[in-house]
CSV table of C-alpha atoms in Angstrom, one decimal:
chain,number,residue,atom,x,y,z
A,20,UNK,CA,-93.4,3.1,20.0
A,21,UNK,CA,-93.0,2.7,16.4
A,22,UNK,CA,-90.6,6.2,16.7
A,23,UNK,CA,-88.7,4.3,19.4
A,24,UNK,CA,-87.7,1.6,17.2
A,25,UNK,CA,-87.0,3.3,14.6
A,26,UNK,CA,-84.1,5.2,16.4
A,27,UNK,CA,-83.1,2.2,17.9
A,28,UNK,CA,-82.9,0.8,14.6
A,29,UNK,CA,-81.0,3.8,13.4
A,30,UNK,CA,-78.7,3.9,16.4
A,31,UNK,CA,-77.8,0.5,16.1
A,32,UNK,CA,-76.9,0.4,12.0
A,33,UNK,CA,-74.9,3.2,13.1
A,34,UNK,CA,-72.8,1.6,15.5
A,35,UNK,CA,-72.6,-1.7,13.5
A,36,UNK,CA,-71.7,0.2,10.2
A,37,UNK,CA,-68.8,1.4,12.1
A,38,UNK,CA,-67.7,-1.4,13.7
A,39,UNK,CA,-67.8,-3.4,10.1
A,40,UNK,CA,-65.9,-0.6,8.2
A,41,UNK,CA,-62.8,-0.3,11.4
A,42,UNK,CA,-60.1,-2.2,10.0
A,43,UNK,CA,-58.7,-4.7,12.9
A,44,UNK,CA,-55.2,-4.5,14.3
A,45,UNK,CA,-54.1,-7.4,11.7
A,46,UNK,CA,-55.7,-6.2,9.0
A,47,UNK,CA,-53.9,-3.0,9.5
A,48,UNK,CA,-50.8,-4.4,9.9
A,49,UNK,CA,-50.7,-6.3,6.1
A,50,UNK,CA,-51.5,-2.8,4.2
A,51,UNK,CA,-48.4,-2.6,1.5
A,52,UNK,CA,-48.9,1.1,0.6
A,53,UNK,CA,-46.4,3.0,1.7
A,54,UNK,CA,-47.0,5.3,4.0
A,55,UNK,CA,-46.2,9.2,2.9
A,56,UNK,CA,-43.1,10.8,3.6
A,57,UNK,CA,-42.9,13.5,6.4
A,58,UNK,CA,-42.9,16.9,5.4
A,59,UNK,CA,-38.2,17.5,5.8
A,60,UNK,CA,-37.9,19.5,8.9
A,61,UNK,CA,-34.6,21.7,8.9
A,62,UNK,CA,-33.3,23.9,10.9
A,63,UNK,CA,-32.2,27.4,9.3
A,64,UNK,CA,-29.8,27.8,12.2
A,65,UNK,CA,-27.7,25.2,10.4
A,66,UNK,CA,-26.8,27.5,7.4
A,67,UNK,CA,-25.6,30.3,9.4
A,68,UNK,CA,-22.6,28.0,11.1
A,69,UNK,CA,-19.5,28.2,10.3
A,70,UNK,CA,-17.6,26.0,8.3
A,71,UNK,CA,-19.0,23.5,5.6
A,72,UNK,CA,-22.0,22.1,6.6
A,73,UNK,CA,-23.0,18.3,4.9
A,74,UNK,CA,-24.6,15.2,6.3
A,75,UNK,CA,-22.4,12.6,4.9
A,76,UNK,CA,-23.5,9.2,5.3
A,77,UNK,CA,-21.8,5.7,5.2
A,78,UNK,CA,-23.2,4.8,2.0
A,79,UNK,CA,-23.3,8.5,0.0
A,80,UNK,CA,-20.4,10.1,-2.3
A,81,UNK,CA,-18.4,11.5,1.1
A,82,UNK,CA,-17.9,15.0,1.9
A,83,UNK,CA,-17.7,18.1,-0.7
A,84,UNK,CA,-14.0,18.9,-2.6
A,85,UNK,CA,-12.0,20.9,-0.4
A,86,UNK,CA,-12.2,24.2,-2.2
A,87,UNK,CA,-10.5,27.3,-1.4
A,88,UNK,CA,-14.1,30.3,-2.3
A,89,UNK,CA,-14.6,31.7,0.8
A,90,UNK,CA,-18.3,31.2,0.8
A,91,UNK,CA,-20.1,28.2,-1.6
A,92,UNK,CA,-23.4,26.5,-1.5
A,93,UNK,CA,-25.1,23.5,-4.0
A,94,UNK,CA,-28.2,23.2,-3.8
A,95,UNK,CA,-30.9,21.2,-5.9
A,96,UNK,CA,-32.8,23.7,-8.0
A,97,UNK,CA,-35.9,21.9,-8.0
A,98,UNK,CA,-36.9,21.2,-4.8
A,99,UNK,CA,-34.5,23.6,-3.5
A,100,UNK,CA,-32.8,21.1,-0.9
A,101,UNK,CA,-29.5,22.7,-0.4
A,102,UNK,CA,-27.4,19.2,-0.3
A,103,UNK,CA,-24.2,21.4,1.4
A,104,UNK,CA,-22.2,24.5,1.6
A,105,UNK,CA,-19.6,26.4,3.3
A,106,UNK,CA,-20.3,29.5,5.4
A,107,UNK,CA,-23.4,30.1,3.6
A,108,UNK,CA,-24.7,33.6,4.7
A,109,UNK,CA,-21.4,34.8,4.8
A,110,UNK,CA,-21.7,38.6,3.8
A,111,UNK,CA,-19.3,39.2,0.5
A,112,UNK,CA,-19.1,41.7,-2.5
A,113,UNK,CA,-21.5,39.9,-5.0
A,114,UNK,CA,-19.7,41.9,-8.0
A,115,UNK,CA,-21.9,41.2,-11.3
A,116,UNK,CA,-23.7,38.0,-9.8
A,117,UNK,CA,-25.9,40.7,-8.4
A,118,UNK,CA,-26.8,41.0,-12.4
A,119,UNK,CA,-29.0,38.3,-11.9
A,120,UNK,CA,-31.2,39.9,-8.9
A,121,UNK,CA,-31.2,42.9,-11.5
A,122,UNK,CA,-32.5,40.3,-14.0
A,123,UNK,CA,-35.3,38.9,-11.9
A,124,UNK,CA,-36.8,42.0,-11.1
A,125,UNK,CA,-36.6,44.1,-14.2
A,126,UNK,CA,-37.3,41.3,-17.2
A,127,UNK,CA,-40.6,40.6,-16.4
A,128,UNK,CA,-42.0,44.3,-16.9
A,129,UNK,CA,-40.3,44.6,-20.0
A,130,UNK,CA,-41.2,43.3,-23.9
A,131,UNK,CA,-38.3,42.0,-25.7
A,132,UNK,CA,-39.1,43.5,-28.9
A,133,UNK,CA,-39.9,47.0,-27.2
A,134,UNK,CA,-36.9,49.4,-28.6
A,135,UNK,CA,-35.4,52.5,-27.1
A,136,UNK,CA,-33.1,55.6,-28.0
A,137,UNK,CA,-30.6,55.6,-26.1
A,138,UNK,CA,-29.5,59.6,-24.4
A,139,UNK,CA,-26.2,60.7,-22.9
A,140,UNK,CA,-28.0,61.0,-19.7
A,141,UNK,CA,-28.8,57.1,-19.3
A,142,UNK,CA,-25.1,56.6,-19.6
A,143,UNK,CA,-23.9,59.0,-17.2
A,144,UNK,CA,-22.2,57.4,-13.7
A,145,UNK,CA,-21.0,54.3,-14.9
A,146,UNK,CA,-17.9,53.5,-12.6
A,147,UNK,CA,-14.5,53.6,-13.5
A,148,UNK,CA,-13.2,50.3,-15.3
A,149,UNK,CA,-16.6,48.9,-15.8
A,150,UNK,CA,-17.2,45.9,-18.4
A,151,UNK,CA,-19.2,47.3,-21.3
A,152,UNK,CA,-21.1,46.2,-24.0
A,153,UNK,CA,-20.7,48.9,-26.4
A,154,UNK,CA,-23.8,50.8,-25.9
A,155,UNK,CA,-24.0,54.4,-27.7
A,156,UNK,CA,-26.2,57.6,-26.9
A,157,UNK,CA,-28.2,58.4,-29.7
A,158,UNK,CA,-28.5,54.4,-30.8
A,159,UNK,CA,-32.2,52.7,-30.3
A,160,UNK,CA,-31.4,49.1,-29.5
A,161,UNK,CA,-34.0,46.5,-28.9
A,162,UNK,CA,-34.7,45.5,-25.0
A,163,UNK,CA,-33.2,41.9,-26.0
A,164,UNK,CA,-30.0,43.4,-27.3
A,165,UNK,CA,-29.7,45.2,-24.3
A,166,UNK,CA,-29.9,41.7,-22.1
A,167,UNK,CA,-27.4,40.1,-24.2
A,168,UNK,CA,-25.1,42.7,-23.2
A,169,UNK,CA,-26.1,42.2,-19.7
A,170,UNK,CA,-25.6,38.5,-19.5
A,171,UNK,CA,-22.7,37.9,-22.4
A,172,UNK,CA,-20.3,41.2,-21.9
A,173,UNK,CA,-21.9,42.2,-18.5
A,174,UNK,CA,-22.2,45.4,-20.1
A,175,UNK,CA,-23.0,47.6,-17.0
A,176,UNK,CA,-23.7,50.4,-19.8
A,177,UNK,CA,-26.8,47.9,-20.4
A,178,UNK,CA,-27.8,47.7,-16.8
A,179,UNK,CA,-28.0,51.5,-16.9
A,180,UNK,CA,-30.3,51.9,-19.8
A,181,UNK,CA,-32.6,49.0,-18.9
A,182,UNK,CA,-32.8,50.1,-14.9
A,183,UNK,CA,-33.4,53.7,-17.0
A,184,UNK,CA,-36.4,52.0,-18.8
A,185,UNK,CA,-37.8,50.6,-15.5
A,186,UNK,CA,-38.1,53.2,-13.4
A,187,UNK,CA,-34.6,55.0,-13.0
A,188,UNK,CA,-31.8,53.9,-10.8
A,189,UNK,CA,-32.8,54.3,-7.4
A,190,UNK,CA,-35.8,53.2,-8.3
A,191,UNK,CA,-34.4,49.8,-9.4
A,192,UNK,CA,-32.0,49.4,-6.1
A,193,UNK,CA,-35.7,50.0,-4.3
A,194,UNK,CA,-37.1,47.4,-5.9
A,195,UNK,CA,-34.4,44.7,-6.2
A,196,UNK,CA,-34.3,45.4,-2.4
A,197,UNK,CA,-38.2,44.3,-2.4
A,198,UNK,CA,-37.5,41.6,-4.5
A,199,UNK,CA,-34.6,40.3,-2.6
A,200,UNK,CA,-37.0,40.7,0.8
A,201,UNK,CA,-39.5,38.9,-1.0
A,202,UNK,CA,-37.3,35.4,-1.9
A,203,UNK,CA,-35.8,35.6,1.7
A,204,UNK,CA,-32.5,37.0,0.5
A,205,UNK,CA,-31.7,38.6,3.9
A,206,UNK,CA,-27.8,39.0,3.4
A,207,UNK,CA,-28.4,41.6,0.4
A,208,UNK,CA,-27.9,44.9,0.5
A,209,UNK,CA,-28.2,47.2,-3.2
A,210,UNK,CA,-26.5,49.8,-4.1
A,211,UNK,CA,-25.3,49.2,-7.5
A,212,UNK,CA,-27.6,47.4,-10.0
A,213,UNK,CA,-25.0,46.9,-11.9
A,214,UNK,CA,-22.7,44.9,-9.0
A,215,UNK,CA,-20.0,47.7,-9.1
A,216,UNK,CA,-18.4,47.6,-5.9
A,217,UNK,CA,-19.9,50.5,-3.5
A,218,UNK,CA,-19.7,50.5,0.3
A,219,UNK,CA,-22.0,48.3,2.0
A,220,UNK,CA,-23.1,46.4,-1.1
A,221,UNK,CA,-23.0,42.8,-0.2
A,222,UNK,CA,-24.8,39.2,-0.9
A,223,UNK,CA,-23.8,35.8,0.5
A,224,UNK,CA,-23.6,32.5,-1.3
A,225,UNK,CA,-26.9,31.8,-0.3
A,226,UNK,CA,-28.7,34.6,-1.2
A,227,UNK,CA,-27.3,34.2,-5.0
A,228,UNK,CA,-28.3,30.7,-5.3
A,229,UNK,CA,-32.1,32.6,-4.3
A,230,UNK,CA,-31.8,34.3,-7.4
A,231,UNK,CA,-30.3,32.1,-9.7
A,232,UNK,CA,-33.2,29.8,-8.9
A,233,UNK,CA,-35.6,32.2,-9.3
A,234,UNK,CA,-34.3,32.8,-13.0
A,235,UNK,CA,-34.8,29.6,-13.8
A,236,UNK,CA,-38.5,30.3,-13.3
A,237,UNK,CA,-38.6,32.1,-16.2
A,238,UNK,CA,-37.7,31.0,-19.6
A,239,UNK,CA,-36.6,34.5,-21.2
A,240,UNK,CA,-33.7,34.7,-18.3
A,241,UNK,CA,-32.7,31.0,-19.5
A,242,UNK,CA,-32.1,31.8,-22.5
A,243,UNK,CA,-29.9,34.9,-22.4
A,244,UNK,CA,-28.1,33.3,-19.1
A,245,UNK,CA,-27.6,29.8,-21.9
A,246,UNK,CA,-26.3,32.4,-25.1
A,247,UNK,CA,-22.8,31.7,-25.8
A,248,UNK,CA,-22.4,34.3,-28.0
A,249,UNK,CA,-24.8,37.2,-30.1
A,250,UNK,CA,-24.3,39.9,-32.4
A,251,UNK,CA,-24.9,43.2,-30.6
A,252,UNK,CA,-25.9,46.3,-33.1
A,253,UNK,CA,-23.9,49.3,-33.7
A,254,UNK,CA,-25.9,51.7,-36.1
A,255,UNK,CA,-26.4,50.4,-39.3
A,256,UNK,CA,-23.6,47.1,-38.2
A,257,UNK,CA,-23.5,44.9,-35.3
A,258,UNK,CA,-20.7,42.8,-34.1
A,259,UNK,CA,-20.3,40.0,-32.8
A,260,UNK,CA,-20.5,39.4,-28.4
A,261,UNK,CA,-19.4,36.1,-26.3
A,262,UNK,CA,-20.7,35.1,-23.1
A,263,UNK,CA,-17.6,35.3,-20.5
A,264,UNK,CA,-18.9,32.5,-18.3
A,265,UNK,CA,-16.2,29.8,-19.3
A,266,UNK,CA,-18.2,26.8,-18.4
A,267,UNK,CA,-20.7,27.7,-20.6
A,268,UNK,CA,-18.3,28.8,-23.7
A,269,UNK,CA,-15.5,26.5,-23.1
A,270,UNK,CA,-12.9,29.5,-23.4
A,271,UNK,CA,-9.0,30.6,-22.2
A,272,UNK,CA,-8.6,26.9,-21.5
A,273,UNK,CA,-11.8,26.1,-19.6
A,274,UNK,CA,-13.5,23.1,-20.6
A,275,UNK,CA,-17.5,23.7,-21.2
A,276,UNK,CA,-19.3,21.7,-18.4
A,277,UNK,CA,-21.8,19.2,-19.7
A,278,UNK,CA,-25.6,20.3,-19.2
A,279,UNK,CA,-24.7,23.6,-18.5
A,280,UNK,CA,-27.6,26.6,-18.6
A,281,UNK,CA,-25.6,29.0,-17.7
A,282,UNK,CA,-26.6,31.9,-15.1
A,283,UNK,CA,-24.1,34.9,-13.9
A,284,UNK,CA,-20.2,35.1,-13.5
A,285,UNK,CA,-18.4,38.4,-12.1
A,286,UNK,CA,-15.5,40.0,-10.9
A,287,UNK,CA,-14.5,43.0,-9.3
A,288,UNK,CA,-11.2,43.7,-7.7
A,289,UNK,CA,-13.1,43.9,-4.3
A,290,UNK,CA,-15.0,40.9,-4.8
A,291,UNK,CA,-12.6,39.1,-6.6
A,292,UNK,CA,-14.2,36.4,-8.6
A,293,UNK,CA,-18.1,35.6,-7.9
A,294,UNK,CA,-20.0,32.9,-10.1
A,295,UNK,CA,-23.7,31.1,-10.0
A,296,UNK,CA,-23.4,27.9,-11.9
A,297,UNK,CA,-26.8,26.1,-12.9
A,298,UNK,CA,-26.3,22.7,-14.8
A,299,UNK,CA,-28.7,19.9,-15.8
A,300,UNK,CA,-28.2,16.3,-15.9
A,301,UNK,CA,-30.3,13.1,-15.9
A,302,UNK,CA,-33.5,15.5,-15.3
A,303,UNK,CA,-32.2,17.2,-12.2
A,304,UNK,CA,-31.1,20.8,-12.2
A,305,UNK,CA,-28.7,21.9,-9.4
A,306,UNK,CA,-27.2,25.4,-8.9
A,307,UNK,CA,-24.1,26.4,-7.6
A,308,UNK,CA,-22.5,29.3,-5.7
A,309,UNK,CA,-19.0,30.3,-5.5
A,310,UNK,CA,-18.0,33.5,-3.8
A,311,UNK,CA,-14.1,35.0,-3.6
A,312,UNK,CA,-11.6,31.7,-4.1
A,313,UNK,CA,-8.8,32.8,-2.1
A,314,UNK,CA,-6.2,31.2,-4.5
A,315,UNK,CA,-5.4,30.3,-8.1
A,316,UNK,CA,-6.1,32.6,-11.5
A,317,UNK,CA,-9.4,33.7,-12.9
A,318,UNK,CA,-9.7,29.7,-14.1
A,319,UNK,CA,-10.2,29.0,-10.3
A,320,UNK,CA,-13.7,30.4,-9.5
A,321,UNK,CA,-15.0,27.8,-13.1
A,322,UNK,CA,-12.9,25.0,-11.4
A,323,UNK,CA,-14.2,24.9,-8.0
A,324,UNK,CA,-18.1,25.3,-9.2
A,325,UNK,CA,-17.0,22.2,-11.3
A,326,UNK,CA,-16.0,20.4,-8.5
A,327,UNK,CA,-19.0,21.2,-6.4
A,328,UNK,CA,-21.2,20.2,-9.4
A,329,UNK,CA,-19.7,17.4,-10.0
A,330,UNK,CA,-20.0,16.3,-6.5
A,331,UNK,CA,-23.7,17.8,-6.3
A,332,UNK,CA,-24.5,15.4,-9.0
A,333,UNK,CA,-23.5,12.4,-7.4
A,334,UNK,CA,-25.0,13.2,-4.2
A,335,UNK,CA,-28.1,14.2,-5.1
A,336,UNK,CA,-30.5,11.4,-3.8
A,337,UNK,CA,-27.7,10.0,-1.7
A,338,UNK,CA,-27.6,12.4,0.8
A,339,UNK,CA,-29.5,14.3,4.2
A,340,UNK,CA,-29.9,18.1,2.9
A,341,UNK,CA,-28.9,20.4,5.4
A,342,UNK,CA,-31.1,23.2,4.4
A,343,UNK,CA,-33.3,24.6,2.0
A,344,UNK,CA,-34.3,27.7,-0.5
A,345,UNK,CA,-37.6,26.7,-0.3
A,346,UNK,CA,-39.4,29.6,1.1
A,347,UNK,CA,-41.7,28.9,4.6
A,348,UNK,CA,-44.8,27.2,4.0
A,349,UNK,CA,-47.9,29.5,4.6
A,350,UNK,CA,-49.7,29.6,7.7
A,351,UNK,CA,-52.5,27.5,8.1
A,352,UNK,CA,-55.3,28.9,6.9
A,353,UNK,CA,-58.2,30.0,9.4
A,354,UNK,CA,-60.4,28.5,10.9
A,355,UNK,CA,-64.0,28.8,9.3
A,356,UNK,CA,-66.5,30.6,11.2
A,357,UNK,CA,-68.5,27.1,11.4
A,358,UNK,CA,-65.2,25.8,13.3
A,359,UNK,CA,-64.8,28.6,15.7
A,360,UNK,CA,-68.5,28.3,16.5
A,361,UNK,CA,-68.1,24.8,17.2
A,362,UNK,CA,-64.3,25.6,19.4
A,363,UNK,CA,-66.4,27.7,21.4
A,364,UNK,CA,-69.6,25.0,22.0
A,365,UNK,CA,-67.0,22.6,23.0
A,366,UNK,CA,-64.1,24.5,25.2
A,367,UNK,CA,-65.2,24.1,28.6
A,368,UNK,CA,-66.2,20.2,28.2
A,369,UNK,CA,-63.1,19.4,26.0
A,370,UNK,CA,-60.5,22.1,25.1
A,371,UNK,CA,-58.2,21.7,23.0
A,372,UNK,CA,-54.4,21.0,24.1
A,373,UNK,CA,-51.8,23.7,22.6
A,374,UNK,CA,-49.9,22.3,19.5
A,375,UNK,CA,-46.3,21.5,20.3
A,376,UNK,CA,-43.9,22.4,17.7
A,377,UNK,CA,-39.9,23.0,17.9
A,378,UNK,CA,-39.2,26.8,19.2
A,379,UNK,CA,-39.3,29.2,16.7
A,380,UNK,CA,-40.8,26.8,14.1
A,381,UNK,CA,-44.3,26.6,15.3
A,382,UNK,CA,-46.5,28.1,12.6
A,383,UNK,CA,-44.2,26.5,9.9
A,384,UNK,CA,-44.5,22.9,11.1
A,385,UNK,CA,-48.1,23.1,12.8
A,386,UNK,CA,-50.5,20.9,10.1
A,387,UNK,CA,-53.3,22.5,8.2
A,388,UNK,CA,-56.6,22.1,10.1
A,389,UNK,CA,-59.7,20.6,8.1
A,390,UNK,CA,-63.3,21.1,9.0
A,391,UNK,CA,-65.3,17.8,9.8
A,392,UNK,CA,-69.2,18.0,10.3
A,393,UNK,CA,-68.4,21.3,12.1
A,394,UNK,CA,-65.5,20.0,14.1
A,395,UNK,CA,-61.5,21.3,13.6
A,396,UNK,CA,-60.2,18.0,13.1
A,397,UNK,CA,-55.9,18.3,13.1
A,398,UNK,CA,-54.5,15.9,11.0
A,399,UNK,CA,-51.1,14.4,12.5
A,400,UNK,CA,-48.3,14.0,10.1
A,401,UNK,CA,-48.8,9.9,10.1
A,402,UNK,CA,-53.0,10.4,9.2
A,403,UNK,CA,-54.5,8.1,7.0
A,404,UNK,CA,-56.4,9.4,4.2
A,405,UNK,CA,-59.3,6.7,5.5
A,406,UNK,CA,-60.0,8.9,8.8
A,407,UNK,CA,-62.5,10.8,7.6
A,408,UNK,CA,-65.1,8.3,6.9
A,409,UNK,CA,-64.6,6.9,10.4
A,410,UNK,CA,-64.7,10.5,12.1
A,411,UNK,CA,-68.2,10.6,10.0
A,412,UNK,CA,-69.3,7.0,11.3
A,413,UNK,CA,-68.2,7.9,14.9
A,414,UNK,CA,-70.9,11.0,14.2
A,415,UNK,CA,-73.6,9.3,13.1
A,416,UNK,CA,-73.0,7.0,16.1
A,417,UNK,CA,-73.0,9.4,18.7
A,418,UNK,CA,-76.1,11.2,16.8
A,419,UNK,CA,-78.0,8.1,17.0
A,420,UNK,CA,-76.8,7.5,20.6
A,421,UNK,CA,-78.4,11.2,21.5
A,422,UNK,CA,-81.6,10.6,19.1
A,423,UNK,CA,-81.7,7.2,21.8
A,424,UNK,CA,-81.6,9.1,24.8
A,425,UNK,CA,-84.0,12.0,24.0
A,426,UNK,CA,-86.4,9.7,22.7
A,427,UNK,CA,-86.6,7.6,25.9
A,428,UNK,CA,-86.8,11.1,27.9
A,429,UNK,CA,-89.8,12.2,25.9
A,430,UNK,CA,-91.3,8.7,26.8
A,431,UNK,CA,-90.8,9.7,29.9
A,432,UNK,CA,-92.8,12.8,29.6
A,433,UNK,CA,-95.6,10.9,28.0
A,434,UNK,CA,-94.8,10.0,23.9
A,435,UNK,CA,-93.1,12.5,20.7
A,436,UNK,CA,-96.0,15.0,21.3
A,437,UNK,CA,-98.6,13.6,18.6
């Protein structure tokens, strides 16, 4: 008897516990915290329209400058919302923009002190007509002379020794290929490091913005992708180098743009002029693409990422993004051995419904599941941080509940056994 009472004592603290703690309809209803965002749904379909694509609303900066690149995109480096852009994953000549995929995968693995002598055969196959830095066979030049000829003079003379250093050439297309795999930089195909014009080399506006934001990772690619200008050595002299990004110099009757970090400009005479724009203002960084303006000088390309960063500026904040360079959330992790156990105890008295999710975007939306008391407990994207406390107290219920009915069965069956 005295076991009796004591697990109808602890059955009924249980349920009482939980029905103090609930918070009533009311109470719920005069909470002031505001309730989490949702996790920004896109779809990736959106970028691979045609056209510009841009949520304008009533109340925001309007649409994007008309601009005559065949392919554009600003995005906001940091959280990578891409706020609009204009045939996107358009497939174009990335000329030396590509520099900056060449960038992202080779700087990391080498020191900037580390110094090399130069040998005729590093230098052999550079195309016809290509911007050099100067570099000399039988020179030894430090590995961050080298990237100032890269980013400054777009020396593709430097592109060759440094893809030399790392591995050879085809070695570096492999893994700049990899790379570009890795960021989700689909539209890129390497065949030239460098960004020399060869058949079936291509990029898209989207894919450069990819790599231009992964630069900005590290600080090393900042700061040759921000040098105006450098001395470059020569022997036992060194003369002096400038960066031919015009935003960032303010040269041939380009104004510098304010905030400016700088990143990659090219041209070839296939690609005509290519350019990935990074600015900072007000503590937000945006980066812009421009691919191939179909009209105006080689002031044109510096123009129209003006305008689009100009316009990115004001709209950040202000506006729907219509994308993102964010890569895919992981998968949710797996479920514990404890959970499956408890799946399996529970299927044929309760199974679980199937998760819906928008087609194609299942694993990618589909929330994270947690592990409560031995139970896969799905947290819905409007969950309170409260529920588990009352998913515990709805336990400790039911366990009393079941310590309640075995106890009365035992009675049955003539006391506890003592």
């Amino acid at each position: 008897m005295f076991v009796m009472s004591a697990v109808r004592h602890t059955a009924g603290a249980a349920v009482a516990l939980l029905l103090l703690l609930s918070p009533s309809p009311a109470a719920a209803a005069t909470v002031d915290e505001p309730t989490p965002p949702s996790r920004a749904r896109y779809d990736p379909a959106r970028l691979y329209g045609s056209g510009t694509q841009v949520n304008a609303l009533p109340d925001g900066p309007g649409e994007p400058p008309e601009v005559s690149a065949r392919s554009w995109l600003v995005a906001d480096a940091g959280s990578g919302d891409v706020l609009a852009a204009h045939d996107a994953h358009r497939r174009l000549p990335p000329a030396s923009t590509l520099k900056a995929l060449f960038a992202v995968t080779a700087l990391p693995g080498l020191a900037p002190s580390k110094q090399h002598r130069v040998s005729e055969k590093e230098l052999e196959d550079i195309g016809p007509g290509s911007s050099l830095v100067g570099v000399r066979a039988g020179y030894t030049y430090r590995v961050s002379d080298l990237w100032n000829g890269v980013f400054l003079s777009s020396g593709n003379d430097a592109v060759r020794v440094l893809a030399a250093m790392s591995g050879g050439w085809e070695a570096t297309v492999r893994r700049m290929q990899e790379k570009a795999k890795a960021l989700g930089a689909h539209d890129t195909r390497v065949v030239s490091p460098d960004g020399y014009d060869a058949p079936g080399q291509v990029s898209s506006a989207y894919d450069l913005a990819l790599f231009g934001r992964e630069g900005l990772r590290n600080p090393d690619f900042v700061r040759y992708a921000g040098t105006a200008y450098a001395r470059f050595p020569s022997g036992g002299w060194s003369y002096g180098i400038k960066n031919t990004n015009r935003l960032l110099t303010g040269a041939d009757e380009v104004d510098r743009y304010p905030g400016l970090i700088g990143v990659k400009n090219g041209y070839t005479s296939g690609a005509g002029s290519t350019l990935i724009a990074a600015a900072r203002r007000k503590g937000r960084t945006l980066v812009v693409t421009v691919m191939n303006p179909r009209w105006g000088g080689y002031r044109t390309v510096y123009e129209e990422a003006r305008e689009l960063l100009d316009w990115g500026f004001e709209a950040a904040g202000r506006i729907r993004p219509v994308g993102t360079l964010a890569p895919a959330p992981p998968r949710p992790a797996k479920a514990t051995e404890a959970a499956k156990a408890a799946k399996a105890v529970n299927a044929s008295a309760a199974p679980t419904p199937p998760v819906t999710a928008t087609a194609g975007r299942a694993e990618a939306l589909a929330p994270s599941p947690t592990t409560l008391s031995g139970t896969q407990v799905v947290a819905g994207p409007d969950s309170s941080p409260d529920a588990g406390p009352s998913v515990s107290l709805v336990s400790a219920a039911c366990a009393g509940g079941a310590l309640l009915w075995l106890a009365r069965r035992r009675g049955t069956r003539g006391g506890w056994g003592g």
